[in-house]
PDB file of C-alpha atoms in Angstrom:
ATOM      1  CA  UNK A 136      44.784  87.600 108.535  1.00 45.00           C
ATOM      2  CA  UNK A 137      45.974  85.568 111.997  1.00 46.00           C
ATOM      3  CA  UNK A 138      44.252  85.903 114.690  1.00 60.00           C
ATOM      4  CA  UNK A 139      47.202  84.274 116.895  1.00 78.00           C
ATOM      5  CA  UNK A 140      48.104  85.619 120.233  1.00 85.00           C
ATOM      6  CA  UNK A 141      50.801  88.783 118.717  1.00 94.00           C
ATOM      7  CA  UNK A 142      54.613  88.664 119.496  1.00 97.00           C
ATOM      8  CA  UNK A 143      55.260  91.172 122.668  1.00 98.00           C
ATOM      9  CA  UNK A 144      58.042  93.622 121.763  1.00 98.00           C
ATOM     10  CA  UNK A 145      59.500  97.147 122.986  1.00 98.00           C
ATOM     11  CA  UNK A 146      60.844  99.732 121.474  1.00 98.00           C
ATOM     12  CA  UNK A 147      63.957 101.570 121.769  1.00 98.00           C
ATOM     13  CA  UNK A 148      63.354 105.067 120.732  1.00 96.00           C
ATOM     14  CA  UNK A 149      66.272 106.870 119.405  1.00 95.00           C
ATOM     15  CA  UNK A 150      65.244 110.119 121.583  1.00 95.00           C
ATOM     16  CA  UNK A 151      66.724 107.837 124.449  1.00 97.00           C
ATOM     17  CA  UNK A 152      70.882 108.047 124.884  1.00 97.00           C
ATOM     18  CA  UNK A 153      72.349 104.963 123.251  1.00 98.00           C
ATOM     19  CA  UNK A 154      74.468 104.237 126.474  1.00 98.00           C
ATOM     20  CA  UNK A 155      71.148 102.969 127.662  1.00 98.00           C
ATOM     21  CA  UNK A 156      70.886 100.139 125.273  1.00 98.00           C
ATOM     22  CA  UNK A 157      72.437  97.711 127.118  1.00 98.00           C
ATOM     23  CA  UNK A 158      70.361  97.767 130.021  1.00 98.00           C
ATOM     24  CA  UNK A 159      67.578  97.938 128.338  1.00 98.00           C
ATOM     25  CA  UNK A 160      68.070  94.864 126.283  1.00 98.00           C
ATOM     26  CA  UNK A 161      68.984  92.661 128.978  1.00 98.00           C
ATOM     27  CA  UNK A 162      65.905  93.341 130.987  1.00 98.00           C
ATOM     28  CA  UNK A 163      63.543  93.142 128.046  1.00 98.00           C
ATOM     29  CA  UNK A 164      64.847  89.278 127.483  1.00 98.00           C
ATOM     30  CA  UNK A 165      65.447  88.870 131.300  1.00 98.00           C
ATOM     31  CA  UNK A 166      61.274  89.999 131.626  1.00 98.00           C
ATOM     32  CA  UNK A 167      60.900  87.713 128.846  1.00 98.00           C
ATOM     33  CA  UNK A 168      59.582  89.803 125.981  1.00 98.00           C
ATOM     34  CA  UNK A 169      59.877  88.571 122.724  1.00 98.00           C
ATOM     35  CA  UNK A 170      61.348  91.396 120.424  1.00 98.00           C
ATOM     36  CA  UNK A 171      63.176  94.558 120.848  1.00 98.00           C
ATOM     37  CA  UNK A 172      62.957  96.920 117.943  1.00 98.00           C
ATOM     38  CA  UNK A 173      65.521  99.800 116.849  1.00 98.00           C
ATOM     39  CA  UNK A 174      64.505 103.088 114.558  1.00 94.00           C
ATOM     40  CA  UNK A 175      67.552 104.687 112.477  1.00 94.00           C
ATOM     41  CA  UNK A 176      65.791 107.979 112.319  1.00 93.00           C
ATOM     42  CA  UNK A 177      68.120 110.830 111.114  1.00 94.00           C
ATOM     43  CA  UNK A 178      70.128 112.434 112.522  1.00 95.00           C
ATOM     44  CA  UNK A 179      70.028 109.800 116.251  1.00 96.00           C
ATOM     45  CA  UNK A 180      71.277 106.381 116.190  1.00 96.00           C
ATOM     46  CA  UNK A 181      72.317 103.700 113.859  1.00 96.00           C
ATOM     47  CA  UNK A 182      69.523 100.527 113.709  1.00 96.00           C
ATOM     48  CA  UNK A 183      72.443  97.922 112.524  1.00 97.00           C
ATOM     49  CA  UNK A 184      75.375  99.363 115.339  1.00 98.00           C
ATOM     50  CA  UNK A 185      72.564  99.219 117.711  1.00 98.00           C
ATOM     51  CA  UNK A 186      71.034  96.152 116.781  1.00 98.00           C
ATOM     52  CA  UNK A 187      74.694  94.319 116.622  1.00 98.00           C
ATOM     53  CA  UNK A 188      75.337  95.317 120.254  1.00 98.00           C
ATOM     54  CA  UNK A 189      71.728  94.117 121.585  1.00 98.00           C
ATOM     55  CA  UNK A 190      71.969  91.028 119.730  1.00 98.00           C
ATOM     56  CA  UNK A 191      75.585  90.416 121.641  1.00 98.00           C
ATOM     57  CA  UNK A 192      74.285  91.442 125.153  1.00 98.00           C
ATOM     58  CA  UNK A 193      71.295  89.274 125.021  1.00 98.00           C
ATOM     59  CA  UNK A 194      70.630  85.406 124.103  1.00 98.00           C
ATOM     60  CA  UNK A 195      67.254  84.651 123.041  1.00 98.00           C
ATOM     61  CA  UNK A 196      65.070  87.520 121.986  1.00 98.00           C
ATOM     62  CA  UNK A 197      65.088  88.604 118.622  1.00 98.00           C
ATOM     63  CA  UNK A 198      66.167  92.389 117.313  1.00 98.00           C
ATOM     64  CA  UNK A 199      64.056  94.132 114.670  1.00 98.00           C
ATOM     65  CA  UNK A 200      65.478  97.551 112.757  1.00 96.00           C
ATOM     66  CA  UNK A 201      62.066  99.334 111.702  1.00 90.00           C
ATOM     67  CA  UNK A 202      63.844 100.881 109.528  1.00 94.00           C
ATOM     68  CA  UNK A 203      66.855 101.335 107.243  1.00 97.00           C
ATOM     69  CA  UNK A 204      65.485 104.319 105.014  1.00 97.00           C
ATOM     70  CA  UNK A 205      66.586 102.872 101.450  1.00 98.00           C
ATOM     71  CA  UNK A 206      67.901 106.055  99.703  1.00 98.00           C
ATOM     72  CA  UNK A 207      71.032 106.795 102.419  1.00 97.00           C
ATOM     73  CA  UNK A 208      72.082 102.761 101.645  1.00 97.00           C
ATOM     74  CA  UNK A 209      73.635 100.825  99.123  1.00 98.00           C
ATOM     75  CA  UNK A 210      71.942  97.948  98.525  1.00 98.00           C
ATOM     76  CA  UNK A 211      75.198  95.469  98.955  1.00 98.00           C
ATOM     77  CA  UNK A 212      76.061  97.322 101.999  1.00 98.00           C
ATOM     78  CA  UNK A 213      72.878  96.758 103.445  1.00 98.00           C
ATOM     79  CA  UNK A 214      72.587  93.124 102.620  1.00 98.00           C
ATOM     80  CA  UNK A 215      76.596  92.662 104.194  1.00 98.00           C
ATOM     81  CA  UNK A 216      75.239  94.160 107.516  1.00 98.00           C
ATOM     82  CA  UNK A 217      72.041  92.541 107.909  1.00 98.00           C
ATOM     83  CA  UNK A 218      73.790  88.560 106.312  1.00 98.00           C
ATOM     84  CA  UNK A 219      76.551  89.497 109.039  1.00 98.00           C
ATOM     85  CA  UNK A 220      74.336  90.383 111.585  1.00 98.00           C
ATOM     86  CA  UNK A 221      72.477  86.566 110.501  1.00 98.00           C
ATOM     87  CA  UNK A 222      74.738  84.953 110.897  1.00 98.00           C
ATOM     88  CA  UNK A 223      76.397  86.176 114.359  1.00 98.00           C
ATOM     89  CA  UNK A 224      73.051  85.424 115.380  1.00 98.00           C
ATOM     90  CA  UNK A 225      71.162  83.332 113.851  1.00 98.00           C
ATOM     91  CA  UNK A 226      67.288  83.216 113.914  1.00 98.00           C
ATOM     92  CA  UNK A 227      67.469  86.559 115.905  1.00 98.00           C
ATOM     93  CA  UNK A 228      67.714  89.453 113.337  1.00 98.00           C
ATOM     94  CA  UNK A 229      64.264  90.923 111.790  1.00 98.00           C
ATOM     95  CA  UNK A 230      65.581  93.490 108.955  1.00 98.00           C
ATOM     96  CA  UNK A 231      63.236  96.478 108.142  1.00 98.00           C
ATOM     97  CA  UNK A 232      63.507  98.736 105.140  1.00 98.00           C
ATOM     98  CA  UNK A 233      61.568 101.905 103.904  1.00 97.00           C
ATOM     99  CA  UNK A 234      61.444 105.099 102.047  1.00 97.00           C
ATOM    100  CA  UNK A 235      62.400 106.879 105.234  1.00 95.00           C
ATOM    101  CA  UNK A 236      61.597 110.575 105.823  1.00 95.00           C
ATOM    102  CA  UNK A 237      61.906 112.776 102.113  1.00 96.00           C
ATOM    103  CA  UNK A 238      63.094 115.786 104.681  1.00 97.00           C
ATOM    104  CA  UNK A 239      65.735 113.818 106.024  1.00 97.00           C
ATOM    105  CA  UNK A 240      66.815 112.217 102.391  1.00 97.00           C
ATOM    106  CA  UNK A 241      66.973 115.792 100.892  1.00 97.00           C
ATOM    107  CA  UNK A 242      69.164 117.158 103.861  1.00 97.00           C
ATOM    108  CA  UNK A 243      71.729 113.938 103.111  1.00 97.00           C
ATOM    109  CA  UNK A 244      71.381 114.673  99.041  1.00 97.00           C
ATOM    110  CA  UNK A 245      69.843 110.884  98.388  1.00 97.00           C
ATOM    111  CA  UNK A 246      66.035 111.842  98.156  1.00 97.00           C
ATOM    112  CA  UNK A 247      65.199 109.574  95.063  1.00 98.00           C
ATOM    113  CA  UNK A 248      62.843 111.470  92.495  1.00 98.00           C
ATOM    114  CA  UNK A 249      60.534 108.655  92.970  1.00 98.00           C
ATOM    115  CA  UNK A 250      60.869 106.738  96.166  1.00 98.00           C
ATOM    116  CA  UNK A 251      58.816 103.700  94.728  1.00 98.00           C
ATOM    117  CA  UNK A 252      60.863 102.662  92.086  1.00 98.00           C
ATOM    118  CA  UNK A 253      63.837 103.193  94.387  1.00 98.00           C
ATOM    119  CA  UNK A 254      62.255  99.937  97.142  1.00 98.00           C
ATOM    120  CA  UNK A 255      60.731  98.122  94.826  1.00 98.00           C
ATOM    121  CA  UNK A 256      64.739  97.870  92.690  1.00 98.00           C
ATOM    122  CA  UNK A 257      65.814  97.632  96.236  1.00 98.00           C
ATOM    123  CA  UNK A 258      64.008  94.837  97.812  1.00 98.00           C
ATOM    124  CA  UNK A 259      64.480  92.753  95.055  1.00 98.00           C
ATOM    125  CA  UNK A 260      68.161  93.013  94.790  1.00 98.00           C
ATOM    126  CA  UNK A 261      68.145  92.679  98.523  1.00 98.00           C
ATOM    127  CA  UNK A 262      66.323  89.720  98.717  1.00 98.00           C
ATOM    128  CA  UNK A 263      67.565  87.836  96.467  1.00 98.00           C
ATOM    129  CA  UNK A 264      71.228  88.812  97.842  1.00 98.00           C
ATOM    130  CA  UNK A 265      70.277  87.502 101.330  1.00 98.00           C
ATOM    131  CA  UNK A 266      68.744  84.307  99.796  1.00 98.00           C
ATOM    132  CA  UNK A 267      72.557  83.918  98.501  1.00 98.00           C
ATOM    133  CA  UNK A 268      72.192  84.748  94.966  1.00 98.00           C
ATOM    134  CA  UNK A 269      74.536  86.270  92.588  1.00 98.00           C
ATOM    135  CA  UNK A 270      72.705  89.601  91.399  1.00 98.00           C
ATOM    136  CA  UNK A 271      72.998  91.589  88.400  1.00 98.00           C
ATOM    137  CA  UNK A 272      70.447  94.545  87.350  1.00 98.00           C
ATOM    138  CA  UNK A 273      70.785  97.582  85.496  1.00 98.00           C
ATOM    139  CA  UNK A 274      67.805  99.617  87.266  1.00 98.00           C
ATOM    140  CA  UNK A 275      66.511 103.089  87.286  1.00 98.00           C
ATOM    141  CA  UNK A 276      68.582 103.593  91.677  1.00 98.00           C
ATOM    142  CA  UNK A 277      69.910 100.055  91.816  1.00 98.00           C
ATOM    143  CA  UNK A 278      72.679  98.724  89.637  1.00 98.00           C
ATOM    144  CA  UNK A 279      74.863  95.916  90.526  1.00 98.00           C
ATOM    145  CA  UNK A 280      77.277  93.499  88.344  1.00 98.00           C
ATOM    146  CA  UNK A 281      77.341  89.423  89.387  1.00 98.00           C
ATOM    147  CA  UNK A 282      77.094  91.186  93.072  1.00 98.00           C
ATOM    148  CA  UNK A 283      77.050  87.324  95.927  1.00 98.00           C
ATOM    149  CA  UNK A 284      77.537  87.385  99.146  1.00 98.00           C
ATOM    150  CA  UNK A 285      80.298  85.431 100.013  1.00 98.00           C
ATOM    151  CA  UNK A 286      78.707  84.981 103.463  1.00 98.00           C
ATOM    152  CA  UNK A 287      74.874  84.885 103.178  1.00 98.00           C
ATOM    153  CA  UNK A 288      72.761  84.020 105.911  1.00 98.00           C
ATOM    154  CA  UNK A 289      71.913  80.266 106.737  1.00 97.00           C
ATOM    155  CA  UNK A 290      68.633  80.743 107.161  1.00 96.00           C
ATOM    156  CA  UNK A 291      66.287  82.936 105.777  1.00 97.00           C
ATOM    157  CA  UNK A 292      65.885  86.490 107.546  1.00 98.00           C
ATOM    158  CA  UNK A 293      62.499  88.354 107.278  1.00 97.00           C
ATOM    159  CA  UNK A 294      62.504  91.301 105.417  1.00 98.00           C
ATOM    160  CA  UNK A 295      59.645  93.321 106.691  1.00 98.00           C
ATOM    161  CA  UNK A 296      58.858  96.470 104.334  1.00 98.00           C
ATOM    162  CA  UNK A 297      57.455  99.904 106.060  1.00 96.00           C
ATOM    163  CA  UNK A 298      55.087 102.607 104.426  1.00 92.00           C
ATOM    164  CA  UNK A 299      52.183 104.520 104.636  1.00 90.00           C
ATOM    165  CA  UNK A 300      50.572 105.095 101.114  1.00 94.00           C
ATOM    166  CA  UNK A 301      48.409 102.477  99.521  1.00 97.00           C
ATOM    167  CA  UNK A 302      51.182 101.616  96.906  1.00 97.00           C
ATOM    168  CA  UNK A 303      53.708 101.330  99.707  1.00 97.00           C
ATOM    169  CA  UNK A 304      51.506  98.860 101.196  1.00 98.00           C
ATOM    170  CA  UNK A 305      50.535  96.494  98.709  1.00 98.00           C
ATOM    171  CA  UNK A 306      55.023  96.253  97.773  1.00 98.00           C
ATOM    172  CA  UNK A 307      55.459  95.692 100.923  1.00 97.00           C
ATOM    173  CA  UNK A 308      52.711  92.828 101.293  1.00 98.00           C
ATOM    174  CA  UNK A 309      54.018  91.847  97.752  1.00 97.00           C
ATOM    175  CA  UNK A 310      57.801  91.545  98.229  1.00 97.00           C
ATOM    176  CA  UNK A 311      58.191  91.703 101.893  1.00 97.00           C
ATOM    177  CA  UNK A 312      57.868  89.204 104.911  1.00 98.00           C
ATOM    178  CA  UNK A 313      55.568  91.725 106.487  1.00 98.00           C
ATOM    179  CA  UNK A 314      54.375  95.064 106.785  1.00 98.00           C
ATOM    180  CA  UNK A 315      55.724  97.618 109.351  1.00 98.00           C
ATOM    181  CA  UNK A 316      53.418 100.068 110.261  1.00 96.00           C
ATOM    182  CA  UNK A 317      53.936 103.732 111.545  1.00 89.00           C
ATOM    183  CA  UNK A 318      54.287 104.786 114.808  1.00 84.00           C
ATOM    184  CA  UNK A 319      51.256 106.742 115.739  1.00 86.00           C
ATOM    185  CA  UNK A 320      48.306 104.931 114.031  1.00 90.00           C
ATOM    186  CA  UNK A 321      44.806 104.536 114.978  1.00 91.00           C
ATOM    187  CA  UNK A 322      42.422 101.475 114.119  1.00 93.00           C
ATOM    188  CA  UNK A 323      41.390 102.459 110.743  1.00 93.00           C
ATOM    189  CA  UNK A 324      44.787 102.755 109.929  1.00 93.00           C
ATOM    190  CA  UNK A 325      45.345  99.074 110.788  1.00 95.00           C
ATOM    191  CA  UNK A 326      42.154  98.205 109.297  1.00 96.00           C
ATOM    192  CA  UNK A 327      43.105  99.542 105.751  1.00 96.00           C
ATOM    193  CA  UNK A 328      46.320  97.973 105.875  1.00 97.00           C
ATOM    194  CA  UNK A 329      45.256  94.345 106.498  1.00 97.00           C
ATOM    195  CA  UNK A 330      42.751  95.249 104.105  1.00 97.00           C
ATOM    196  CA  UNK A 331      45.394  96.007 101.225  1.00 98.00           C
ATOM    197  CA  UNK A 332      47.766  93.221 102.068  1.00 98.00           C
ATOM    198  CA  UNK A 333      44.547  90.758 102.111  1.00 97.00           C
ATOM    199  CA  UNK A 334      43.906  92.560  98.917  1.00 97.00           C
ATOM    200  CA  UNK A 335      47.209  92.415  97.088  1.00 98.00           C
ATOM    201  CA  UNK A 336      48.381  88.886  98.006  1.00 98.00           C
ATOM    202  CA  UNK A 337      45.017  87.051  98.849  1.00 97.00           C
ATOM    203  CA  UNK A 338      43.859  85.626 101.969  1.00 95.00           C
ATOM    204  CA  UNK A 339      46.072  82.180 102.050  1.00 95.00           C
ATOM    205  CA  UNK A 340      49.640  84.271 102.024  1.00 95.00           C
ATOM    206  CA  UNK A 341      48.161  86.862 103.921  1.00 96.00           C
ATOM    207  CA  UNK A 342      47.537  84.280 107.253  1.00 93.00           C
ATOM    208  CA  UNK A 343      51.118  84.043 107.376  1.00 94.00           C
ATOM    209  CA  UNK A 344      52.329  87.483 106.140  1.00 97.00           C
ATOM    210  CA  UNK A 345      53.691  89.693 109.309  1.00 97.00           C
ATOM    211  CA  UNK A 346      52.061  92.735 110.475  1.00 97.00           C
ATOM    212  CA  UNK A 347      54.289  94.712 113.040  1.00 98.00           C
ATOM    213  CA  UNK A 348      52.144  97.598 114.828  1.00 97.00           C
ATOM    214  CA  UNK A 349      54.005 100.071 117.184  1.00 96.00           C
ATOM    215  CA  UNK A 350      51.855 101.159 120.269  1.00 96.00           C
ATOM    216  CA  UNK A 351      52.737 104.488 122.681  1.00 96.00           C
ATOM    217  CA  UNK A 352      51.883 103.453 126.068  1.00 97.00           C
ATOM    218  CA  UNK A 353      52.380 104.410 129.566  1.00 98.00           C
ATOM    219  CA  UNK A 354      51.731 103.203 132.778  1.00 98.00           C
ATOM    220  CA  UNK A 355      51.591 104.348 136.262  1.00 97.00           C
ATOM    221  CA  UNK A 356      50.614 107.927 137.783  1.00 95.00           C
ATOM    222  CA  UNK A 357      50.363 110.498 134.951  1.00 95.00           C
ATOM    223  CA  UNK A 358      50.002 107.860 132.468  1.00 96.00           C
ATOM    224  CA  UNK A 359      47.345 109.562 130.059  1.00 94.00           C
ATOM    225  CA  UNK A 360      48.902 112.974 130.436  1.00 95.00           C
ATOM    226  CA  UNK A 361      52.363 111.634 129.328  1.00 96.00           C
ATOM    227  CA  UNK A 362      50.413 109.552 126.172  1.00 95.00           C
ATOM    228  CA  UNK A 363      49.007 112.290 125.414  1.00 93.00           C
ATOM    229  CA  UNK A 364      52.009 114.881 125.110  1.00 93.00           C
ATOM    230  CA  UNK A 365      53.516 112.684 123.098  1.00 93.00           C
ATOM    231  CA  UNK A 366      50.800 112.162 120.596  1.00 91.00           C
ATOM    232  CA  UNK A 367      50.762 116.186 120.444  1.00 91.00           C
ATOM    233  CA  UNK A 368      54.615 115.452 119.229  1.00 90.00           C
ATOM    234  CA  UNK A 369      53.208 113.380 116.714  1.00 87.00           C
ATOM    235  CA  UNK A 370      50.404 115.913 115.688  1.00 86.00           C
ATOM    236  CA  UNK A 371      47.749 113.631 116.567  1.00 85.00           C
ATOM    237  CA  UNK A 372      45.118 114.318 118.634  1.00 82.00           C
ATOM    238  CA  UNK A 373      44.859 113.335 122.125  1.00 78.00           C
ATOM    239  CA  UNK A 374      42.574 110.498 123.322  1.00 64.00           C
ATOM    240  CA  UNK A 375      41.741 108.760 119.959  1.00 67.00           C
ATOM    241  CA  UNK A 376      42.866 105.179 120.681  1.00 74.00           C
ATOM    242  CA  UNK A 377      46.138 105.926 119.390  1.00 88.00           C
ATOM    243  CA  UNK A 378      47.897 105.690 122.491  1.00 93.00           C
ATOM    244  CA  UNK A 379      47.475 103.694 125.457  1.00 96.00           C
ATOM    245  CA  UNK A 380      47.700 104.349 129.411  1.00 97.00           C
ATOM    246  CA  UNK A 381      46.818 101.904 132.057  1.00 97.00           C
ATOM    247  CA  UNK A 382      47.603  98.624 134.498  1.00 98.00           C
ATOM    248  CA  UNK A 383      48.646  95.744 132.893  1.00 98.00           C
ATOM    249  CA  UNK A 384      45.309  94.323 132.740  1.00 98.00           C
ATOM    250  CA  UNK A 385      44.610  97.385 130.075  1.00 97.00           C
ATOM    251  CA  UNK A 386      47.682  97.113 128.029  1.00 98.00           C
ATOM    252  CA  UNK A 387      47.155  93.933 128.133  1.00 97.00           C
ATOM    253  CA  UNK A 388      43.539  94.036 126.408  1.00 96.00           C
ATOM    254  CA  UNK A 389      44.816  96.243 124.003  1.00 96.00           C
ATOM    255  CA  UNK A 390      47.652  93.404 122.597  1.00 96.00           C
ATOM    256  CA  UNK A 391      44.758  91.114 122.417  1.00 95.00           C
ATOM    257  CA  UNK A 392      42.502  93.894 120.658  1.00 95.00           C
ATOM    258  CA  UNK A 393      45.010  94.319 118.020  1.00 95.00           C
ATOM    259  CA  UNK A 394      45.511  91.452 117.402  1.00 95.00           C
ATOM    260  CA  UNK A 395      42.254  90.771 116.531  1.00 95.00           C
ATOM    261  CA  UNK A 396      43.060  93.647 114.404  1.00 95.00           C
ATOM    262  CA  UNK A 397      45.764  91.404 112.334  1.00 95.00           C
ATOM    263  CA  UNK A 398      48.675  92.474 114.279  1.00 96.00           C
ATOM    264  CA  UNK A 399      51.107  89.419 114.332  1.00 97.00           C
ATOM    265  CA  UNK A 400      53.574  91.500 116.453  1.00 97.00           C
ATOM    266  CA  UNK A 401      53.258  94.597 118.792  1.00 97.00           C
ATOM    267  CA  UNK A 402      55.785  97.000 119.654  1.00 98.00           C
ATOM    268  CA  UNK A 403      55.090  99.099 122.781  1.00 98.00           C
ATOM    269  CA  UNK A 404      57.080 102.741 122.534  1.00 97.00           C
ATOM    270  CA  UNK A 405      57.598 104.598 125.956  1.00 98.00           C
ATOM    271  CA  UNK A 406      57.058 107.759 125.702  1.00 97.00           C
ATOM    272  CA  UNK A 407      59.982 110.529 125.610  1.00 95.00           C
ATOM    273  CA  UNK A 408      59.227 111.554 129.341  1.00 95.00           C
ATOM    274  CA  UNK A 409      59.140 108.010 130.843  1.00 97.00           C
ATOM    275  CA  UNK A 410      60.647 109.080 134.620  1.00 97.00           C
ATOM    276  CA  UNK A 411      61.291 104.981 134.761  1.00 98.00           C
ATOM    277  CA  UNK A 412      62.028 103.570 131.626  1.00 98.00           C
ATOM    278  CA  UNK A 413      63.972 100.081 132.499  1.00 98.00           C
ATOM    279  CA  UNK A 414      61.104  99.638 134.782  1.00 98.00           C
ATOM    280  CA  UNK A 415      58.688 100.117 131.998  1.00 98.00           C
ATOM    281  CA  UNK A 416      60.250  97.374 129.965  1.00 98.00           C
ATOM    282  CA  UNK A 417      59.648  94.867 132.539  1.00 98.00           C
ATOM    283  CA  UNK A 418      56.566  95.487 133.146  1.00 98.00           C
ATOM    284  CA  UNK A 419      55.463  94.756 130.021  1.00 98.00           C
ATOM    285  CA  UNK A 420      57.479  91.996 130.254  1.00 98.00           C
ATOM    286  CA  UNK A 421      56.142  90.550 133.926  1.00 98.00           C
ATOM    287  CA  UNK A 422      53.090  92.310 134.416  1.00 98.00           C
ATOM    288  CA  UNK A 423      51.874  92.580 130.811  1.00 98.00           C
ATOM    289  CA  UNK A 424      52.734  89.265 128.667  1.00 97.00           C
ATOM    290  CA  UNK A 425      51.264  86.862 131.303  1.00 97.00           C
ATOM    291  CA  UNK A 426      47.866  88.474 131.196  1.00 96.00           C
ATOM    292  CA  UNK A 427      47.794  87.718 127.234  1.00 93.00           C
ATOM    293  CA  UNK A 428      47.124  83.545 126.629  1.00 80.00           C
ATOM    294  CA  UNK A 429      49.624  81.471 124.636  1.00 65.00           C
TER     295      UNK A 429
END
């Protein structure tokens, strides 16, 4: 795995109103940060609408949706939005895809007997759809007849794969860009993961493969206290290196210490009591990303 300095992102948690998007995006670029990263988590807000309106308000910085769950999407619809979305803005758009939560697929009726089959049919047809190809298959979930975009992207968009399990782990590392981890993991989480992606596709693709870790951190007065309600949200016990509260100098150590972890990119989540949340964005923008070397 890379041991290159990780990509600094944020995360726009879908517990936050969406009318705060657009502030939030502009300062994340403005602090110069280099992703922003969108969750469609039932029932909240829509990754694509979101991720169309940051990608319009901003210039540079590219947009990530971690994730589209798989079973509440058909597969052309998906690869429309995300080809669209590519070429709007080129270069920009980092599409995510996953099982998503079974609770929330049974409440919509589209919880998929078994999930695997489901994003393995899926990120085949997706890919090869973005890469411009005509597609026809006749799978267990995914079934489409001489199906090409007439508009495919012009360049090739990552397609970054989340899930848990071991088998989720080794498709992803075997048909995705990269792997998007969960929320609220620790280090042996992280460990194991690089370990199965170094695993299933060998240690030459894995130095380039993506590994996208989301971090909860908080800064300030009450830092720790506000990390740690939230990882009680999470069910995970306070304290354990999941989270992390400090000055810049500490958040910063922590980028570096993941990514010595194999974390090519990592997303920092406020948490859902942040009393100042645009000026949490910048600083990990201005106080954080210069204290981590190029």
């Amino acid at each position: 795995m890379t041991t290159a300095v990780p990509r600094l992102g944020v995360t726009f948690i879908p517990t936050i109103e969406p009318e705060r998007l657009k502030d939030f995006a502009r300062i994340a670029e403005d602090s110069g940060l280099d992703e922003i990263w969108l969750w469609e988590d039932c029932f909240k807000e829509s990754g694509v609408a979101s991720a169309a309106a940051a990608l319009a308000w901003t210039e540079r910085i590219h947009v990530g949706v971690g994730l589209m769950p798989v079973p509440l999407r058909n597969v052309a619809l998906t690869a429309m939005e995300i080809a669209t979305l590519a070429r709007l803005f080129p270069g920009r758009v980092i599409a995510g895809i996953g099982h998503g939560v079974q609770g929330w697929m049974e409440q919509v009726g589209a919880r998929a007997a078994s999930p695997m089959t489901l994003l393995e049919e899926y990120t085949g047809a997706l890919r090869a759809l973005l890469d411009g190809e005509s597609v026809s298959t006749q799978g267990r979930y995914v079934r489409l007849d001489r199906v090409r975009l007439d508009w495919p992207p012009t360049e090739r968009v990552p397609l970054m794969l989340g899930g848990e399990g071991p088998k989720s782990v080794r498709l992803a590392a075997r048909l995705g860009d990269g792997n998007l981890l969960a929320s609220a993991v620790g280090d042996d989480d992280i460990r194991r993961t690089r370990d199965l992606i170094v695993e299933e596709i060998g240690d030459e693709r894995a130095s380039s493969h993506r590994m996208v870790v989301p971090k909860i951190a908080a800064t300030g007065e009450g830092a720790r206290q506000r990390v740690d309600a939230e990882l009680a949200r999470w069910e995970k016990p306070a304290d354990t290196g999941i989270g992390v509260a400090g000055d810049a100098s500490t958040v910063a150590e922590e980028v570096r210490r993941l990514a010595r972890l194999g974390a090519t990119s990592v997303a920092f989540a406020p948490t859902e009591d942040e009393p100042d949340l645009l000026g949490f964005v910048e600083f990990l923008g201005r106080a954080v990303k210069p204290l981590i070397p190029t």
